[in-house]
């Protein structure tokens, strides 16, 4: 049976809940006063490397980072 | 995903248990399972002892877990709240009188003895009422789970006390996103601008209201 419940506007635009939640969180963090804003931004910094695998072998990794290159 | 969960909870509660009915076997809720933490699963222990009588049976994960506090038969006087963020626990098993959460269906008040609920939260004000104190937080989004034993778990991605909100930044964001909403072309742009407008207007009303 088809569910006819209303879909939230962001889902009908193709966005997932996680993306929506992260956008909300980033906007809220942006509206903090200093020094809490700097702490929040620091806390959310990420640094990781991702590589796609093809035929059982990892390809060249891409590094995604918010920390400045030392 | 939400609708399916709500639908399944509804069917679980209305299905009666009957030993012969293979089609709908009712599994117990976590508040009903009496987890005997010390001895573990007796059938497993028996079988182990037959095979390896000299070695102690290994502990199973359930023995390490604290059983969920059972549902009391009389209405408890306080609500136990666990208000957690990904990086910290704001309230851990705090006994309060009432919590008002910003659910997508509107502001929802949770009192002791509230019906078990799962509520998706929208950006808005959360207030924790304890006696005459009211602690307010602005939540970005999250979920609230109310269990039958008057425990409420509130999970939020970001929660900030109201005095840490920068009014000027909120006004700037609101006007910026209203402008983006008017000039947005693709669905995704419109959605993002709409989210911006929602969050900033919620922040605004939290500051003024």
PDB file of C-alpha atoms in Angstrom:
ATOM      1  CA  UNK A   1       0.000   0.000   0.000  1.00  0.00           C
ATOM      2  CA  UNK A   2       1.444   3.351  -1.010  1.00  0.00           C
ATOM      3  CA  UNK A   3       2.223   5.692   1.875  1.00  0.00           C
ATOM      4  CA  UNK A   4       0.668   9.079   1.217  1.00  0.00           C
ATOM      5  CA  UNK A   5       2.135  10.962   4.192  1.00  0.00           C
ATOM      6  CA  UNK A   6       3.539  14.388   3.357  1.00  0.00           C
ATOM      7  CA  UNK A   7       7.245  14.426   2.570  1.00  0.00           C
ATOM      8  CA  UNK A   8       9.356  17.201   4.118  1.00  0.00           C
ATOM      9  CA  UNK A   9      10.413  19.851   1.590  1.00  0.00           C
ATOM     10  CA  UNK A  10      14.095  18.926   1.787  1.00  0.00           C
ATOM     11  CA  UNK A  11      13.442  15.301   0.971  1.00  0.00           C
ATOM     12  CA  UNK A  12      11.352  16.157  -2.054  1.00  0.00           C
ATOM     13  CA  UNK A  13      14.257  18.340  -3.212  1.00  0.00           C
ATOM     14  CA  UNK A  14      16.547  15.299  -3.072  1.00  0.00           C
ATOM     15  CA  UNK A  15      18.291  15.956   0.253  1.00  0.00           C
ATOM     16  CA  UNK A  16      18.790  13.255   2.888  1.00  0.00           C
ATOM     17  CA  UNK A  17      18.046  13.745   6.597  1.00  0.00           C
ATOM     18  CA  UNK A  18      21.738  13.712   7.497  1.00  0.00           C
ATOM     19  CA  UNK A  19      22.498  16.503   5.021  1.00  0.00           C
ATOM     20  CA  UNK A  20      19.565  18.511   6.383  1.00  0.00           C
ATOM     21  CA  UNK A  21      20.651  17.957   9.987  1.00  0.00           C
ATOM     22  CA  UNK A  22      24.251  18.936   9.227  1.00  0.00           C
ATOM     23  CA  UNK A  23      23.200  22.110   7.420  1.00  0.00           C
ATOM     24  CA  UNK A  24      21.022  23.092  10.409  1.00  0.00           C
ATOM     25  CA  UNK A  25      23.875  22.393  12.823  1.00  0.00           C
ATOM     26  CA  UNK A  26      26.342  24.455  10.770  1.00  0.00           C
ATOM     27  CA  UNK A  27      23.950  27.400  10.595  1.00  0.00           C
ATOM     28  CA  UNK A  28      23.368  27.286  14.350  1.00  0.00           C
ATOM     29  CA  UNK A  29      27.108  27.083  15.026  1.00  0.00           C
ATOM     30  CA  UNK A  30      27.601  30.111  12.815  1.00  0.00           C
ATOM     31  CA  UNK A  31      25.320  32.135  15.070  1.00  0.00           C
ATOM     32  CA  UNK A  32      27.336  31.559  18.220  1.00  0.00           C
ATOM     33  CA  UNK A  33      29.155  34.308  20.074  1.00  0.00           C
ATOM     34  CA  UNK A  34      32.909  34.290  20.305  1.00  0.00           C
ATOM     35  CA  UNK A  35      34.765  32.411  21.910  1.00  0.00           C
ATOM     36  CA  UNK A  36      32.201  29.601  21.726  1.00  0.00           C
ATOM     37  CA  UNK A  37      32.068  29.914  17.961  1.00  0.00           C
ATOM     38  CA  UNK A  38      35.797  29.333  17.613  1.00  0.00           C
ATOM     39  CA  UNK A  39      35.577  26.335  19.954  1.00  0.00           C
ATOM     40  CA  UNK A  40      32.684  24.853  18.000  1.00  0.00           C
ATOM     41  CA  UNK A  41      34.422  25.290  14.654  1.00  0.00           C
ATOM     42  CA  UNK A  42      37.572  23.771  16.072  1.00  0.00           C
ATOM     43  CA  UNK A  43      35.646  20.811  17.432  1.00  0.00           C
ATOM     44  CA  UNK A  44      34.062  20.082  14.062  1.00  0.00           C
ATOM     45  CA  UNK A  45      37.285  20.059  12.067  1.00  0.00           C
ATOM     46  CA  UNK A  46      37.885  16.819  10.207  1.00  0.00           C
ATOM     47  CA  UNK A  47      40.908  15.308   8.567  1.00  0.00           C
ATOM     48  CA  UNK A  48      40.607  12.095   6.652  1.00  0.00           C
ATOM     49  CA  UNK A  49      41.679  10.367   3.484  1.00  0.00           C
ATOM     50  CA  UNK A  50      39.309   8.480   1.195  1.00  0.00           C
ATOM     51  CA  UNK A  51      40.231   6.079  -1.574  1.00  0.00           C
ATOM     52  CA  UNK A  52      37.991   4.272  -4.005  1.00  0.00           C
ATOM     53  CA  UNK A  53      38.705   0.599  -4.611  1.00  0.00           C
ATOM     54  CA  UNK A  54      38.695  -0.878  -8.110  1.00  0.00           C
ATOM     55  CA  UNK A  55      39.330  -4.592  -8.806  1.00  0.00           C
ATOM     56  CA  UNK A  56      40.396  -5.148  -5.207  1.00  0.00           C
ATOM     57  CA  UNK A  57      43.048  -2.415  -5.294  1.00  0.00           C
ATOM     58  CA  UNK A  58      42.853   1.008  -3.704  1.00  0.00           C
ATOM     59  CA  UNK A  59      43.123   3.935  -6.083  1.00  0.00           C
ATOM     60  CA  UNK A  60      44.859   7.227  -5.304  1.00  0.00           C
ATOM     61  CA  UNK A  61      43.452   8.584  -2.034  1.00  0.00           C
ATOM     62  CA  UNK A  62      41.967  12.064  -1.722  1.00  0.00           C
ATOM     63  CA  UNK A  63      42.601  13.851   1.543  1.00  0.00           C
ATOM     64  CA  UNK A  64      39.824  16.012   2.974  1.00  0.00           C
ATOM     65  CA  UNK A  65      41.014  18.287   5.664  1.00  0.00           C
ATOM     66  CA  UNK A  66      40.071  21.398   7.594  1.00  0.00           C
ATOM     67  CA  UNK A  67      43.441  21.674   9.313  1.00  0.00           C
ATOM     68  CA  UNK A  68      45.965  23.861   7.508  1.00  0.00           C
ATOM     69  CA  UNK A  69      48.856  21.980   5.961  1.00  0.00           C
ATOM     70  CA  UNK A  70      51.687  22.150   8.506  1.00  0.00           C
TER      71      UNK A  70
ATOM     72  CA  UNK B   1      11.611   5.778   7.595  1.00  0.00           C
ATOM     73  CA  UNK B   2       9.773   7.388  10.438  1.00  0.00           C
ATOM     74  CA  UNK B   3       6.370   6.345   9.179  1.00  0.00           C
ATOM     75  CA  UNK B   4       7.482   2.717   8.969  1.00  0.00           C
ATOM     76  CA  UNK B   5       8.728   2.789  12.530  1.00  0.00           C
ATOM     77  CA  UNK B   6       5.477   4.302  13.767  1.00  0.00           C
ATOM     78  CA  UNK B   7       3.499   1.746  11.769  1.00  0.00           C
ATOM     79  CA  UNK B   8       5.523  -1.153  13.137  1.00  0.00           C
ATOM     80  CA  UNK B   9       5.170   0.028  16.718  1.00  0.00           C
ATOM     81  CA  UNK B  10       1.424   0.229  16.208  1.00  0.00           C
ATOM     82  CA  UNK B  11       1.195  -3.307  14.818  1.00  0.00           C
ATOM     83  CA  UNK B  12       3.415  -4.689  17.580  1.00  0.00           C
ATOM     84  CA  UNK B  13       1.250  -3.254  20.297  1.00  0.00           C
ATOM     85  CA  UNK B  14      -2.019  -4.464  18.822  1.00  0.00           C
ATOM     86  CA  UNK B  15      -0.917  -8.008  17.999  1.00  0.00           C
ATOM     87  CA  UNK B  16      -1.799 -10.508  20.697  1.00  0.00           C
ATOM     88  CA  UNK B  17       0.621 -13.233  21.581  1.00  0.00           C
ATOM     89  CA  UNK B  18      -0.429 -16.767  20.779  1.00  0.00           C
ATOM     90  CA  UNK B  19       1.936 -19.701  20.801  1.00  0.00           C
ATOM     91  CA  UNK B  20       0.513 -21.246  17.623  1.00  0.00           C
ATOM     92  CA  UNK B  21       0.507 -18.110  15.477  1.00  0.00           C
ATOM     93  CA  UNK B  22       3.658 -18.354  13.426  1.00  0.00           C
ATOM     94  CA  UNK B  23       2.706 -15.367  11.295  1.00  0.00           C
ATOM     95  CA  UNK B  24       2.683 -12.682  14.003  1.00  0.00           C
ATOM     96  CA  UNK B  25       4.976 -13.561  16.861  1.00  0.00           C
ATOM     97  CA  UNK B  26       5.084 -10.727  19.339  1.00  0.00           C
ATOM     98  CA  UNK B  27       8.555  -9.905  20.532  1.00  0.00           C
ATOM     99  CA  UNK B  28       8.794  -8.296  23.959  1.00  0.00           C
ATOM    100  CA  UNK B  29       9.615  -4.622  24.339  1.00  0.00           C
ATOM    101  CA  UNK B  30      12.934  -3.846  25.980  1.00  0.00           C
ATOM    102  CA  UNK B  31      11.153  -2.567  29.099  1.00  0.00           C
ATOM    103  CA  UNK B  32       9.503  -5.966  29.566  1.00  0.00           C
ATOM    104  CA  UNK B  33      12.558  -8.170  29.190  1.00  0.00           C
ATOM    105  CA  UNK B  34      13.948  -9.063  32.580  1.00  0.00           C
ATOM    106  CA  UNK B  35      17.623  -9.299  31.837  1.00  0.00           C
ATOM    107  CA  UNK B  36      19.241 -11.362  34.554  1.00  0.00           C
ATOM    108  CA  UNK B  37      22.648  -9.848  34.351  1.00  0.00           C
ATOM    109  CA  UNK B  38      24.487 -12.267  36.625  1.00  0.00           C
ATOM    110  CA  UNK B  39      23.804 -15.772  35.355  1.00  0.00           C
ATOM    111  CA  UNK B  40      23.326 -15.341  31.630  1.00  0.00           C
ATOM    112  CA  UNK B  41      21.333 -17.589  29.343  1.00  0.00           C
ATOM    113  CA  UNK B  42      20.755 -20.830  31.279  1.00  0.00           C
ATOM    114  CA  UNK B  43      20.311 -23.023  28.196  1.00  0.00           C
ATOM    115  CA  UNK B  44      23.661 -21.839  26.852  1.00  0.00           C
ATOM    116  CA  UNK B  45      25.390 -22.426  30.182  1.00  0.00           C
ATOM    117  CA  UNK B  46      23.946 -25.955  30.365  1.00  0.00           C
ATOM    118  CA  UNK B  47      25.095 -26.822  26.877  1.00  0.00           C
ATOM    119  CA  UNK B  48      28.555 -25.378  27.603  1.00  0.00           C
ATOM    120  CA  UNK B  49      28.963 -27.379  30.775  1.00  0.00           C
ATOM    121  CA  UNK B  50      28.192 -30.577  28.889  1.00  0.00           C
ATOM    122  CA  UNK B  51      30.870 -29.890  26.326  1.00  0.00           C
ATOM    123  CA  UNK B  52      33.515 -28.185  28.461  1.00  0.00           C
ATOM    124  CA  UNK B  53      32.810 -28.792  32.166  1.00  0.00           C
ATOM    125  CA  UNK B  54      36.141 -27.534  33.428  1.00  0.00           C
ATOM    126  CA  UNK B  55      36.109 -24.166  31.675  1.00  0.00           C
ATOM    127  CA  UNK B  56      33.917 -21.280  32.849  1.00  0.00           C
ATOM    128  CA  UNK B  57      31.289 -20.331  30.263  1.00  0.00           C
ATOM    129  CA  UNK B  58      32.106 -17.043  28.544  1.00  0.00           C
ATOM    130  CA  UNK B  59      30.022 -13.992  29.377  1.00  0.00           C
ATOM    131  CA  UNK B  60      27.557 -12.871  26.744  1.00  0.00           C
ATOM    132  CA  UNK B  61      27.057  -9.202  25.873  1.00  0.00           C
ATOM    133  CA  UNK B  62      23.726  -9.023  27.697  1.00  0.00           C
ATOM    134  CA  UNK B  63      25.467  -9.767  30.982  1.00  0.00           C
ATOM    135  CA  UNK B  64      27.522  -6.612  30.603  1.00  0.00           C
ATOM    136  CA  UNK B  65      24.533  -4.437  29.878  1.00  0.00           C
ATOM    137  CA  UNK B  66      22.516  -2.695  32.572  1.00  0.00           C
ATOM    138  CA  UNK B  67      18.916  -3.773  32.115  1.00  0.00           C
ATOM    139  CA  UNK B  68      16.549  -0.963  31.249  1.00  0.00           C
ATOM    140  CA  UNK B  69      14.753   0.169  34.425  1.00  0.00           C
ATOM    141  CA  UNK B  70      11.355  -1.530  34.448  1.00  0.00           C
ATOM    142  CA  UNK B  71       8.097   0.351  33.983  1.00  0.00           C
ATOM    143  CA  UNK B  72       6.825   1.169  37.475  1.00  0.00           C
ATOM    144  CA  UNK B  73       3.232   0.223  38.270  1.00  0.00           C
ATOM    145  CA  UNK B  74       2.433   3.643  39.793  1.00  0.00           C
ATOM    146  CA  UNK B  75       3.058   6.937  38.015  1.00  0.00           C
ATOM    147  CA  UNK B  76       6.561   8.196  38.869  1.00  0.00           C
ATOM    148  CA  UNK B  77       6.799  11.730  40.186  1.00  0.00           C
ATOM    149  CA  UNK B  78       9.811  12.774  38.114  1.00  0.00           C
ATOM    150  CA  UNK B  79      10.898  12.385  34.533  1.00  0.00           C
ATOM    151  CA  UNK B  80      14.437  11.069  34.017  1.00  0.00           C
ATOM    152  CA  UNK B  81      16.069  12.899  31.143  1.00  0.00           C
ATOM    153  CA  UNK B  82      19.181  12.019  29.169  1.00  0.00           C
ATOM    154  CA  UNK B  83      19.965  15.004  26.987  1.00  0.00           C
ATOM    155  CA  UNK B  84      22.977  14.192  24.825  1.00  0.00           C
ATOM    156  CA  UNK B  85      24.976  15.756  22.031  1.00  0.00           C
ATOM    157  CA  UNK B  86      27.487  13.963  19.830  1.00  0.00           C
ATOM    158  CA  UNK B  87      30.346  15.466  21.816  1.00  0.00           C
ATOM    159  CA  UNK B  88      28.947  15.711  25.350  1.00  0.00           C
ATOM    160  CA  UNK B  89      26.112  14.698  27.657  1.00  0.00           C
ATOM    161  CA  UNK B  90      24.319  17.842  28.828  1.00  0.00           C
ATOM    162  CA  UNK B  91      22.000  15.949  31.178  1.00  0.00           C
ATOM    163  CA  UNK B  92      22.580  12.377  32.250  1.00  0.00           C
ATOM    164  CA  UNK B  93      19.719  10.706  34.168  1.00  0.00           C
ATOM    165  CA  UNK B  94      18.575  14.093  35.473  1.00  0.00           C
ATOM    166  CA  UNK B  95      15.316  13.989  37.414  1.00  0.00           C
ATOM    167  CA  UNK B  96      13.099  16.816  36.253  1.00  0.00           C
ATOM    168  CA  UNK B  97       9.423  17.725  36.310  1.00  0.00           C
ATOM    169  CA  UNK B  98       8.855  18.478  32.647  1.00  0.00           C
ATOM    170  CA  UNK B  99      10.642  18.928  29.351  1.00  0.00           C
ATOM    171  CA  UNK B 100       9.277  20.839  26.379  1.00  0.00           C
ATOM    172  CA  UNK B 101      10.805  19.754  23.087  1.00  0.00           C
ATOM    173  CA  UNK B 102      10.466  21.386  19.640  1.00  0.00           C
ATOM    174  CA  UNK B 103       8.994  18.500  17.669  1.00  0.00           C
ATOM    175  CA  UNK B 104       8.226  18.869  13.958  1.00  0.00           C
ATOM    176  CA  UNK B 105       4.548  18.661  14.924  1.00  0.00           C
ATOM    177  CA  UNK B 106       4.908  21.578  17.346  1.00  0.00           C
ATOM    178  CA  UNK B 107       6.132  22.196  20.893  1.00  0.00           C
ATOM    179  CA  UNK B 108       5.595  18.970  22.818  1.00  0.00           C
ATOM    180  CA  UNK B 109       5.546  18.802  26.601  1.00  0.00           C
ATOM    181  CA  UNK B 110       6.828  15.602  28.187  1.00  0.00           C
ATOM    182  CA  UNK B 111       5.693  14.809  31.722  1.00  0.00           C
ATOM    183  CA  UNK B 112       6.241  11.681  33.813  1.00  0.00           C
ATOM    184  CA  UNK B 113       3.976   8.938  32.507  1.00  0.00           C
ATOM    185  CA  UNK B 114       3.987  10.262  28.943  1.00  0.00           C
ATOM    186  CA  UNK B 115       2.968   7.743  26.311  1.00  0.00           C
ATOM    187  CA  UNK B 116       6.047   6.173  24.614  1.00  0.00           C
ATOM    188  CA  UNK B 117       6.900   8.404  21.682  1.00  0.00           C
ATOM    189  CA  UNK B 118       9.536   8.937  19.057  1.00  0.00           C
ATOM    190  CA  UNK B 119       9.586  12.553  17.914  1.00  0.00           C
ATOM    191  CA  UNK B 120      11.744  14.151  15.248  1.00  0.00           C
ATOM    192  CA  UNK B 121      12.869  17.588  16.411  1.00  0.00           C
ATOM    193  CA  UNK B 122      13.036  20.737  14.321  1.00  0.00           C
ATOM    194  CA  UNK B 123      15.298  23.733  15.043  1.00  0.00           C
ATOM    195  CA  UNK B 124      13.791  25.343  18.126  1.00  0.00           C
ATOM    196  CA  UNK B 125      13.768  25.828  21.877  1.00  0.00           C
ATOM    197  CA  UNK B 126      14.129  23.015  24.377  1.00  0.00           C
ATOM    198  CA  UNK B 127      13.221  23.871  27.955  1.00  0.00           C
ATOM    199  CA  UNK B 128      13.893  21.737  31.003  1.00  0.00           C
ATOM    200  CA  UNK B 129      11.632  22.522  33.971  1.00  0.00           C
ATOM    201  CA  UNK B 130      12.793  21.517  37.438  1.00  0.00           C
ATOM    202  CA  UNK B 131      10.821  23.079  40.290  1.00  0.00           C
ATOM    203  CA  UNK B 132      11.014  26.781  39.530  1.00  0.00           C
ATOM    204  CA  UNK B 133      14.139  26.589  37.348  1.00  0.00           C
ATOM    205  CA  UNK B 134      13.818  26.577  33.602  1.00  0.00           C
ATOM    206  CA  UNK B 135      16.904  25.835  31.521  1.00  0.00           C
ATOM    207  CA  UNK B 136      16.560  26.715  27.867  1.00  0.00           C
ATOM    208  CA  UNK B 137      18.639  25.488  24.949  1.00  0.00           C
ATOM    209  CA  UNK B 138      18.357  26.121  21.246  1.00  0.00           C
ATOM    210  CA  UNK B 139      18.516  22.808  19.376  1.00  0.00           C
ATOM    211  CA  UNK B 140      19.523  22.502  15.734  1.00  0.00           C
ATOM    212  CA  UNK B 141      17.763  19.186  15.078  1.00  0.00           C
ATOM    213  CA  UNK B 142      17.551  15.734  16.547  1.00  0.00           C
ATOM    214  CA  UNK B 143      15.197  13.191  18.061  1.00  0.00           C
ATOM    215  CA  UNK B 144      13.377  12.676  21.318  1.00  0.00           C
ATOM    216  CA  UNK B 145      12.500   9.212  22.595  1.00  0.00           C
ATOM    217  CA  UNK B 146      10.101   8.786  25.492  1.00  0.00           C
ATOM    218  CA  UNK B 147       9.982   5.339  27.047  1.00  0.00           C
ATOM    219  CA  UNK B 148       7.210   3.771  29.078  1.00  0.00           C
ATOM    220  CA  UNK B 149       9.278   3.921  32.291  1.00  0.00           C
ATOM    221  CA  UNK B 150       9.283   7.759  32.185  1.00  0.00           C
ATOM    222  CA  UNK B 151      12.766   8.017  30.761  1.00  0.00           C
ATOM    223  CA  UNK B 152      13.244  10.559  28.011  1.00  0.00           C
ATOM    224  CA  UNK B 153      16.248  10.460  25.694  1.00  0.00           C
ATOM    225  CA  UNK B 154      16.785  13.680  23.806  1.00  0.00           C
ATOM    226  CA  UNK B 155      19.446  13.574  21.129  1.00  0.00           C
ATOM    227  CA  UNK B 156      20.485  16.772  19.415  1.00  0.00           C
ATOM    228  CA  UNK B 157      23.270  17.596  17.013  1.00  0.00           C
ATOM    229  CA  UNK B 158      23.862  21.083  18.422  1.00  0.00           C
ATOM    230  CA  UNK B 159      22.380  22.625  21.546  1.00  0.00           C
ATOM    231  CA  UNK B 160      23.328  26.106  22.685  1.00  0.00           C
ATOM    232  CA  UNK B 161      22.186  28.047  25.766  1.00  0.00           C
ATOM    233  CA  UNK B 162      20.348  31.186  24.698  1.00  0.00           C
ATOM    234  CA  UNK B 163      22.930  33.611  26.051  1.00  0.00           C
ATOM    235  CA  UNK B 164      25.490  32.328  23.551  1.00  0.00           C
ATOM    236  CA  UNK B 165      23.473  33.357  20.505  1.00  0.00           C
ATOM    237  CA  UNK B 166      24.780  36.345  18.539  1.00  0.00           C
ATOM    238  CA  UNK B 167      21.735  38.481  17.674  1.00  0.00           C
ATOM    239  CA  UNK B 168      23.474  40.423  14.904  1.00  0.00           C
ATOM    240  CA  UNK B 169      24.578  37.233  13.177  1.00  0.00           C
ATOM    241  CA  UNK B 170      21.018  35.868  13.344  1.00  0.00           C
ATOM    242  CA  UNK B 171      19.559  38.995  11.685  1.00  0.00           C
ATOM    243  CA  UNK B 172      22.237  38.966   9.038  1.00  0.00           C
ATOM    244  CA  UNK B 173      21.632  35.280   8.311  1.00  0.00           C
ATOM    245  CA  UNK B 174      17.876  35.774   8.143  1.00  0.00           C
ATOM    246  CA  UNK B 175      18.068  38.572   5.584  1.00  0.00           C
ATOM    247  CA  UNK B 176      20.736  36.728   3.591  1.00  0.00           C
ATOM    248  CA  UNK B 177      18.690  33.546   3.338  1.00  0.00           C
ATOM    249  CA  UNK B 178      15.402  35.327   2.584  1.00  0.00           C
ATOM    250  CA  UNK B 179      17.222  36.940  -0.313  1.00  0.00           C
ATOM    251  CA  UNK B 180      18.626  33.567  -1.434  1.00  0.00           C
ATOM    252  CA  UNK B 181      15.159  32.044  -1.255  1.00  0.00           C
ATOM    253  CA  UNK B 182      13.800  34.690  -3.599  1.00  0.00           C
ATOM    254  CA  UNK B 183      16.606  34.289  -6.111  1.00  0.00           C
ATOM    255  CA  UNK B 184      16.944  30.491  -5.909  1.00  0.00           C
ATOM    256  CA  UNK B 185      16.495  28.540  -9.133  1.00  0.00           C
ATOM    257  CA  UNK B 186      17.027  24.794  -8.582  1.00  0.00           C
ATOM    258  CA  UNK B 187      15.035  22.713  -6.099  1.00  0.00           C
ATOM    259  CA  UNK B 188      18.133  22.053  -4.025  1.00  0.00           C
ATOM    260  CA  UNK B 189      18.988  25.770  -3.786  1.00  0.00           C
ATOM    261  CA  UNK B 190      15.429  26.525  -2.766  1.00  0.00           C
ATOM    262  CA  UNK B 191      15.543  23.789  -0.113  1.00  0.00           C
ATOM    263  CA  UNK B 192      18.833  25.053   1.318  1.00  0.00           C
ATOM    264  CA  UNK B 193      17.591  28.624   1.402  1.00  0.00           C
ATOM    265  CA  UNK B 194      14.363  27.485   3.039  1.00  0.00           C
ATOM    266  CA  UNK B 195      16.344  25.619   5.711  1.00  0.00           C
ATOM    267  CA  UNK B 196      18.372  28.793   6.307  1.00  0.00           C
ATOM    268  CA  UNK B 197      15.227  30.864   6.700  1.00  0.00           C
ATOM    269  CA  UNK B 198      13.670  28.287   9.048  1.00  0.00           C
ATOM    270  CA  UNK B 199      16.719  28.022  11.303  1.00  0.00           C
ATOM    271  CA  UNK B 200      17.316  31.762  11.520  1.00  0.00           C
ATOM    272  CA  UNK B 201      13.688  32.635  12.164  1.00  0.00           C
ATOM    273  CA  UNK B 202      13.574  29.949  14.879  1.00  0.00           C
ATOM    274  CA  UNK B 203      16.724  31.477  16.419  1.00  0.00           C
ATOM    275  CA  UNK B 204      15.135  34.905  16.217  1.00  0.00           C
ATOM    276  CA  UNK B 205      11.934  33.848  17.931  1.00  0.00           C
ATOM    277  CA  UNK B 206      13.962  31.974  20.577  1.00  0.00           C
ATOM    278  CA  UNK B 207      15.831  35.195  21.364  1.00  0.00           C
ATOM    279  CA  UNK B 208      12.778  37.426  21.422  1.00  0.00           C
ATOM    280  CA  UNK B 209      10.146  35.017  22.820  1.00  0.00           C
TER     281      UNK B 209
END
